[in-house]
Coordinates of C-alpha atoms and ligand atoms in Angstrom, one line a residue:
X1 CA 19.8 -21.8 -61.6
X2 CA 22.6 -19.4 -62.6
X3 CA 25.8 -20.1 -63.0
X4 CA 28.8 -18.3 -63.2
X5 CA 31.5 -19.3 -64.8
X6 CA 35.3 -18.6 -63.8
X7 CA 37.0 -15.9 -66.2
X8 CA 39.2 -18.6 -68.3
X9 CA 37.9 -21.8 -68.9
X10 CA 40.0 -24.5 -70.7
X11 CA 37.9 -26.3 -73.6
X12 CA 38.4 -29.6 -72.3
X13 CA 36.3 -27.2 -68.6
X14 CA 33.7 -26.0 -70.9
X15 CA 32.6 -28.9 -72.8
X16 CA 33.0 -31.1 -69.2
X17 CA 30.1 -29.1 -67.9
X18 CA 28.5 -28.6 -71.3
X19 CA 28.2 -32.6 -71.6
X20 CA 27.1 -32.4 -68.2
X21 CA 24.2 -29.7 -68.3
X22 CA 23.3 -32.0 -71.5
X23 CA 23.0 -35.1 -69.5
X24 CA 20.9 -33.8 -66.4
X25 CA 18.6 -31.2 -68.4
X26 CA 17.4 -32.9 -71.3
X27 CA 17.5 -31.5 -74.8
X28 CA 14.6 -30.3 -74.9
X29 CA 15.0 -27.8 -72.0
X30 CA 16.4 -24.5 -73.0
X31 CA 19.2 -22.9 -71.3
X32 CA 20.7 -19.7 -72.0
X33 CA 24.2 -18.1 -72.2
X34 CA 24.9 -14.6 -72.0
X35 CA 27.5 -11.9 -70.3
X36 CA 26.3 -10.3 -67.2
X37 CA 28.9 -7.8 -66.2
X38 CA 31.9 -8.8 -68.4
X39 CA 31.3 -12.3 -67.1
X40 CA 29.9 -15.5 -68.8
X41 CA 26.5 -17.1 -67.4
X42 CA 24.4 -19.9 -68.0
X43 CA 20.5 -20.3 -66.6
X44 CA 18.3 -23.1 -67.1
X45 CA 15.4 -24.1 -65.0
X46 CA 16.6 -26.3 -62.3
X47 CA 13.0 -27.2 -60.7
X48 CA 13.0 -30.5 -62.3
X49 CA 17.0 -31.2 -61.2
X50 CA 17.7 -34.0 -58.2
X51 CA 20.5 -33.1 -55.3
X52 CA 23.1 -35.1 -57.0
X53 CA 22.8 -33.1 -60.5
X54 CA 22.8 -29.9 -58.4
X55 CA 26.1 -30.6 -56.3
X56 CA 27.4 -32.1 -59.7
X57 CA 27.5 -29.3 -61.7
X58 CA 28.7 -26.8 -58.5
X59 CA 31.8 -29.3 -58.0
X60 CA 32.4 -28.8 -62.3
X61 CA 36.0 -26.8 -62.5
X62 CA 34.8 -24.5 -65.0
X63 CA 31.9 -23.1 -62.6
X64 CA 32.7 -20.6 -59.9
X65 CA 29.1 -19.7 -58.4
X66 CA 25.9 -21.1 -58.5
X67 CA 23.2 -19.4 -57.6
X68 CA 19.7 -21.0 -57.3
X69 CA 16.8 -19.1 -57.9
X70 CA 13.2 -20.4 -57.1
X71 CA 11.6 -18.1 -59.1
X72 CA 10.7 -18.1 -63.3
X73 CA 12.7 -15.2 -63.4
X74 CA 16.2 -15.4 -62.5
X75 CA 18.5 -12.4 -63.9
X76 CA 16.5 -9.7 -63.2
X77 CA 16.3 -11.4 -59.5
X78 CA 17.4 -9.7 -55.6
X79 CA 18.6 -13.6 -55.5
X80 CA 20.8 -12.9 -58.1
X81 CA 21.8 -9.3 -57.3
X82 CA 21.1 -7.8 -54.5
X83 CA 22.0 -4.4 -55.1
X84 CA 20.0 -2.4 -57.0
X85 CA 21.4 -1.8 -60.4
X86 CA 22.3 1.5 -62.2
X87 CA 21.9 1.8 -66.1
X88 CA 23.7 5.0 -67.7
X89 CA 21.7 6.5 -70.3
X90 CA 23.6 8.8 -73.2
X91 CA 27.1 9.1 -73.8
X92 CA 29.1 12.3 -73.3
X93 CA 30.4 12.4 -77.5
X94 CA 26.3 13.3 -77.9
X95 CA 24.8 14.0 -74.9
X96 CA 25.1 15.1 -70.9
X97 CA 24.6 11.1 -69.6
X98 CA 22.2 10.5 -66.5
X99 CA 21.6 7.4 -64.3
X100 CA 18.6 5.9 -63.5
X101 CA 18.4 3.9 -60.5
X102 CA 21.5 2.7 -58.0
X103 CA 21.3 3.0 -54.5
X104 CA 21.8 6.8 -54.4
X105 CA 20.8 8.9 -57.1
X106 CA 18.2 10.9 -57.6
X107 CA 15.0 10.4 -59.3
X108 CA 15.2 11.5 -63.2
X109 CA 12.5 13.1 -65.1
X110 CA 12.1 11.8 -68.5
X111 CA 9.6 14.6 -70.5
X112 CA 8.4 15.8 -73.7
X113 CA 5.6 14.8 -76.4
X114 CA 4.2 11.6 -76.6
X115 CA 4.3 11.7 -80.3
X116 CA 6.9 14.0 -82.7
X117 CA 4.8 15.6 -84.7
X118 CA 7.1 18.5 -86.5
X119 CA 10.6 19.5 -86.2
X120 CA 9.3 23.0 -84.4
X121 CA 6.9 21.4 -82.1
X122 CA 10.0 18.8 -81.0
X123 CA 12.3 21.4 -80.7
X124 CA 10.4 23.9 -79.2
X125 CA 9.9 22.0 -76.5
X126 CA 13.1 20.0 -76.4
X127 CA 14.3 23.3 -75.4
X128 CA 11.0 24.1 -72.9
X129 CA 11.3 21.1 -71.4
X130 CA 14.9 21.2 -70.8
X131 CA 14.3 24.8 -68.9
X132 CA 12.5 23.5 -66.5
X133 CA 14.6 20.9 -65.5
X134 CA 13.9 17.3 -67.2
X135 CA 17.0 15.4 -68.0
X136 CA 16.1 13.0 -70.6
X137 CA 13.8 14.2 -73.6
X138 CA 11.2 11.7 -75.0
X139 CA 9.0 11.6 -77.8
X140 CA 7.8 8.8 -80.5
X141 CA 8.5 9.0 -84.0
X142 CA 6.9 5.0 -84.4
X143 CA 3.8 5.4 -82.9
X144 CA 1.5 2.3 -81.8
X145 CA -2.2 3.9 -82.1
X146 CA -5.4 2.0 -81.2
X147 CA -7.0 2.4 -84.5
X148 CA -5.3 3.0 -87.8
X149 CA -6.6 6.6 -88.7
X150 CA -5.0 8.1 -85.9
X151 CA -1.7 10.0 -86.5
X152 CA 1.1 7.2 -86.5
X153 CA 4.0 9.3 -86.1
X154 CA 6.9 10.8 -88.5
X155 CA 8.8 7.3 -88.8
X156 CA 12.4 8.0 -89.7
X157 CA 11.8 11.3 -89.7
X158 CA 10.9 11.7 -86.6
X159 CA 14.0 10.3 -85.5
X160 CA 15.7 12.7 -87.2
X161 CA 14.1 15.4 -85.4
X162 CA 15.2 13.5 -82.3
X163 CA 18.6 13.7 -83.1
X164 CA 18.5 17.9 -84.0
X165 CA 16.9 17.9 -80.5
X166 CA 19.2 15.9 -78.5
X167 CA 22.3 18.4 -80.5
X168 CA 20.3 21.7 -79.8
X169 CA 19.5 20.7 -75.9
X170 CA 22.5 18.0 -74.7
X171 CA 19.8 16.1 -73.8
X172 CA 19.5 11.7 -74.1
X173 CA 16.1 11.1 -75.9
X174 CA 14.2 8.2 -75.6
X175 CA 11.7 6.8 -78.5
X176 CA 9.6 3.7 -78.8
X177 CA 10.6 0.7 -81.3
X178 CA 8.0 -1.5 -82.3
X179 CA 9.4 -4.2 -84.7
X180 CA 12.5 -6.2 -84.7
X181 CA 13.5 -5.1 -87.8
X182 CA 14.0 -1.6 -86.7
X183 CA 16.0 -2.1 -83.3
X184 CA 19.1 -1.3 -85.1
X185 CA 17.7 2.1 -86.7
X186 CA 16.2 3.4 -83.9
X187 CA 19.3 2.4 -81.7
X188 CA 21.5 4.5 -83.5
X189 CA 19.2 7.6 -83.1
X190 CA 18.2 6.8 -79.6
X191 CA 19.9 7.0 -76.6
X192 CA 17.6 4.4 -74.8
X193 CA 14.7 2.5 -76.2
X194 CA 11.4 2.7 -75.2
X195 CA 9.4 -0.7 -75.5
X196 CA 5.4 0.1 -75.4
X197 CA 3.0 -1.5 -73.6
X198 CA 1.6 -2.8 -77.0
X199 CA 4.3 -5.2 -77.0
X200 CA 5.4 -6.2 -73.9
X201 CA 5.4 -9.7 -74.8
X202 CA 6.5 -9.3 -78.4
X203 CA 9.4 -11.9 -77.6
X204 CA 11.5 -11.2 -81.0
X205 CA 11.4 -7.8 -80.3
X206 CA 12.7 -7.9 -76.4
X207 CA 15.3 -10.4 -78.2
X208 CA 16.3 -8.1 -80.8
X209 CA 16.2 -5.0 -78.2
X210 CA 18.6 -7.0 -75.9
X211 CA 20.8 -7.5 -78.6
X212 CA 20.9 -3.7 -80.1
X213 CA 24.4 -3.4 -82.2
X214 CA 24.5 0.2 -79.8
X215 CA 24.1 -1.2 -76.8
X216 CA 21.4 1.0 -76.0
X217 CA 19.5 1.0 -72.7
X218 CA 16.0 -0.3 -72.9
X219 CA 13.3 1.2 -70.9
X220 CA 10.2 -1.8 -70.5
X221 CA 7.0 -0.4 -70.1
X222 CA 4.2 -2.7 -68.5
X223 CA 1.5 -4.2 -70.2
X224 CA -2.0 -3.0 -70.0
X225 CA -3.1 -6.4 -68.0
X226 CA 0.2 -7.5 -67.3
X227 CA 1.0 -9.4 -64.2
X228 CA 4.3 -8.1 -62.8
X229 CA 5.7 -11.7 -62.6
X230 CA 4.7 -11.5 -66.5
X231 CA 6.6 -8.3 -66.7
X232 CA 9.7 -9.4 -64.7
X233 CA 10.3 -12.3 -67.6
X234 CA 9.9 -9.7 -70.3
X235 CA 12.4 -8.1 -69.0
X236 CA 14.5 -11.6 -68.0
X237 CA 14.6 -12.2 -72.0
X238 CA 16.1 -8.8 -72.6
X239 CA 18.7 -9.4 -69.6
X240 CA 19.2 -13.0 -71.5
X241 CA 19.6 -11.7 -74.4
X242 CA 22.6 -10.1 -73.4
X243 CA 21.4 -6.3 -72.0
X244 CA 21.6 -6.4 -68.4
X245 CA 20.7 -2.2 -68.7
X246 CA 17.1 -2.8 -68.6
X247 CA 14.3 0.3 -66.7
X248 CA 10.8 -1.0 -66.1
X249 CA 8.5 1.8 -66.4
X250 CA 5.1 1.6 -64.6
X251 CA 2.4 3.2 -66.9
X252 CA -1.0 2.1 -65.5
X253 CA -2.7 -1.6 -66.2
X254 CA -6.7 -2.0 -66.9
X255 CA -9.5 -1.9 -64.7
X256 CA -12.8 -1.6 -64.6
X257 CA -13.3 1.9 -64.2
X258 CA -13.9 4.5 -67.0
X259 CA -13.1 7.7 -64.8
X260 CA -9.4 7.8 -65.7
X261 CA -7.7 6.1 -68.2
X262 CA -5.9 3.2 -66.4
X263 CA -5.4 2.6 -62.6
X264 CA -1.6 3.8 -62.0
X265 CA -0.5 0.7 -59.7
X266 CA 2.0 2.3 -57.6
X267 CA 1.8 -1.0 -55.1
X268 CA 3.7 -2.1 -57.8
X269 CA 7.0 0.0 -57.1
X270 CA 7.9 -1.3 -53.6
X271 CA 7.2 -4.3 -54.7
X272 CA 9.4 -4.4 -57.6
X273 CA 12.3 -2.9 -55.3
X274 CA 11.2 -6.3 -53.3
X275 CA 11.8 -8.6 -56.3
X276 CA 14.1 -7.3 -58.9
X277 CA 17.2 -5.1 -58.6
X278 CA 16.1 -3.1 -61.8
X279 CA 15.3 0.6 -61.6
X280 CA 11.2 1.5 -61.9
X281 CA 9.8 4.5 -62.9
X282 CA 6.6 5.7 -63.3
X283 CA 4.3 7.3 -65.5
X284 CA 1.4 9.4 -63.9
X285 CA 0.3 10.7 -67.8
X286 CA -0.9 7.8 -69.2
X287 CA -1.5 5.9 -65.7
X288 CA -4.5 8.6 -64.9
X289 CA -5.4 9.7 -69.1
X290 CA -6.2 13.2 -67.6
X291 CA -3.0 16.4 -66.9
X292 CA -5.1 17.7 -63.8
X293 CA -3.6 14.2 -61.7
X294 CA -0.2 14.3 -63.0
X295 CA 1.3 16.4 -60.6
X296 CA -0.7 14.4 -57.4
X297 CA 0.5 11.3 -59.3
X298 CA 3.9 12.2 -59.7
X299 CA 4.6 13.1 -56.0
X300 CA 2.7 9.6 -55.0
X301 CA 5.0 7.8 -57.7
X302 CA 8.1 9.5 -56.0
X303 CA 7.4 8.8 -52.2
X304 CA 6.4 5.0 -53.8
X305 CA 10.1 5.2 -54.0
X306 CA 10.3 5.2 -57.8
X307 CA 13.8 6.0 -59.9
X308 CA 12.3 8.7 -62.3
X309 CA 8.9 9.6 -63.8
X310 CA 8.4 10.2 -67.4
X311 CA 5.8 12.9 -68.7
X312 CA 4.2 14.0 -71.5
X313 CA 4.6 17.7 -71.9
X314 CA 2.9 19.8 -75.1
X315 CA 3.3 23.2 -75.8
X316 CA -0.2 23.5 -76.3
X317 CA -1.8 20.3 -75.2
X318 CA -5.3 20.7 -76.7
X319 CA -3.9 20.9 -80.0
X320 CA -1.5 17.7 -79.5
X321 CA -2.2 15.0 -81.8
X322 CA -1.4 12.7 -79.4
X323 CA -2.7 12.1 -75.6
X324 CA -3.6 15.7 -75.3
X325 CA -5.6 15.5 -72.3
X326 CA -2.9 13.7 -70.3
X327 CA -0.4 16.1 -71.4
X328 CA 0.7 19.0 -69.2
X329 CA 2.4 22.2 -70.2
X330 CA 6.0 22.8 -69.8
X331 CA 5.5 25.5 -66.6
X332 CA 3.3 22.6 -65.3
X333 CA 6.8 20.6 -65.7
X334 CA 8.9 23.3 -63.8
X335 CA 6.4 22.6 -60.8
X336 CA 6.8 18.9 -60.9
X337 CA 10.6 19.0 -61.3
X338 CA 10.6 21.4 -58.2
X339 CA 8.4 19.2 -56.3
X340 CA 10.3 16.4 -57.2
X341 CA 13.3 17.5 -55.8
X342 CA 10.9 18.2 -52.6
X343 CA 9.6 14.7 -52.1
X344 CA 13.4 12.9 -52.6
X345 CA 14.7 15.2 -50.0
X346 CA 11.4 14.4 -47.7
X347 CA 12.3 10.5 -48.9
X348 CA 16.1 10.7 -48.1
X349 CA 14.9 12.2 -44.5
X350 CA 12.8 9.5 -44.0
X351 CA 15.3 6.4 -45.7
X352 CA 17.9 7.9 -43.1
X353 CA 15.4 8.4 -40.1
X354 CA 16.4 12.1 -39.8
X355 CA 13.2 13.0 -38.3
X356 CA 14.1 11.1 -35.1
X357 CA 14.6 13.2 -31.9
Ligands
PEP401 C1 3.7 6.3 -75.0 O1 4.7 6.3 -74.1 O2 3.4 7.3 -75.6 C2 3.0 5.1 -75.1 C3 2.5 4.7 -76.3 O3 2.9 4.4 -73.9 P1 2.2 3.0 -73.6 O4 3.0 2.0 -74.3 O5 2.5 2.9 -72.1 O6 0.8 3.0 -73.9
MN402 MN1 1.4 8.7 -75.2

């Protein structure tokens, strides 16, 4: 159950209701208070609550809308928002902003390295990468490696680089944070934050991400055997937490065959649309592990109906330290932005039944 409450409540309203939620939920049953769009909600799980709490707490003076929600998540719900939400990423003091998601705008390509591994490499192809058309540079500086010889990125310095990048090219850059502890650093580099697969379900992180001091965006990837209704409550903790600006990002879950690297599940996108009114995108480089299916991939992931795609791009991929064979080249990036641009046009033809006589 969600409920909104009216703009100005009295304290003798509030702690009515308060003494109320107390009474019917139990005190052992969490419920959460946060803003959702300048307004103040509460959620609790209302499976266990009779008629007579329910009508209750609707008929409290301090309550303007309640909005039950059968499912585990509730925020990131179409019951609680039907519309599909629109997250800003960048602000014009430091960058030229884009938006991701809405009802109308156009898919966004996110692109650049998977890992920064020197300030010439980043910027090099910061600028490439820009050229042919991405809007939002990525790139990790905190990198979350399978075994602990591999190259585990620049740290701070990376994010420094990211900064120089974002100043040279205008564009937002997006990096992965992987402990709580560093929310707040990379936040003030970053213009969204990139949460890896790794640690989807690394609770105080997705706490500490929805609470970022910037207010940064945060960009959820799934996990690699994640269920999406597992998915949907990482992100509900974010939104909980207080950061309704919250971008799933599809990136290719296990299964049992070794041919590519994961199985990109774009089932997943129309589905998502279905459930949740957050933006999806979708990530053909490490959904397939190999560059020569990232442009098939990418046109799949846009006519899926997704809100962007992010890619890794390498000036020279052999030699990238990091997910070189998924990586394509930035010309290889001109084509996909191009085509892109195609497919949402083929989409919006087909979303607006043009192609009827
Ligand atoms: C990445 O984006 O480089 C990355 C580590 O992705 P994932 O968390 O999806 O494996
Ligand atoms: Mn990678």
């Amino acid at each position: 159950m969600i409920i909104t409450l009216r703009n100005l409540v009295s304290s003798d309203e509030r702690n009515q209701l308060e003494t109320l939620l107390d009474r019917v939920t139990g005190s052992h049953r969490p419920t959460i208070s946060t803003m959702i769009d300048e307004r103040e909600v509460i959620v609790l799980d209302d499976s266990q609550l009779d008629k007579q709490a329910l009508a209750a707490i609707s008929q409290q003076s301090a309550v303007e809308r309640v909005v039950q929600v059968q499912t585990q998540y509730k925020l990131v719900s179409k019951t609680f928002k039907a519309e599909r939400s629109s997250i800003l990423v960048g602000d014009t003091q430091r960058s030229q902003p884009v938006t991701i998601g809405g009802s109308d705008a156009a898919p966004v390509v996110i692109a650049g390295p998977c890992a920064v591994e020197s300030r010439e490499q980043l910027l090099s192809t910061a600028v490439a990468v820009k050229a042919a058309g991405a809007q939002v540079l990525r790139g990790g500086a905190f990198k979350p490696r399978t075994s602990p010889y591999q190259f585990q990125g620049l740290g701070i310095e990376g994010l420094h680089f990211l900064k120089e990048a974002r100043e040279l090219t205008g564009l937002p850059v997006i990096t992965e944070v992987m402990e709580p502890e560093m929310v707040d650093i990379v936040a003030e580099f970053a213009d969204i934050l990139q949460i890896g697969s790794r640690n989807m379900q690394n609770f105080p992180l997705l706490f500490a991400a929805g609470r970022n001091s910037f207010h940064r965006p945060v960009m959820l990837k799934r996990g690699l055997s994640a269920t999406i209704e597992e998915w949907l409550l990482a992100a509900e903790y974010i939104v909980a937490a207080g950061n309704s600006n919250v971008v799933l990002c599809e990136r290719g879950i296990r299964s049992f065959d070794t041919q590519t690297r994961n199985l990109l599940d774009l089932t997943c996108v129309p589905l998502l649309h279905e459930l949740t009114h957050l933006p999806v995108i979708v990530d053909p480089s490490h959904g397939t592990g190999r560059r020569e299916l990232v442009p098939t991939m990418s046109r799949a992931g846009i006519a899926a109906g997704a809100d962007g795609l992010i890619l890794e791009v390498h000036p020279d991929p052999n030699s990238a330290l990091c997910d070189g064979r998924q990586s394509i080249t930035p010309e290889q990036l001109q084509s996909i932005v191009h085509e892109t641009r195609i497919m949402n046009q083929v989409m919006e033809g087909i979303t607006n039944r043009s192609w009827v006589a």
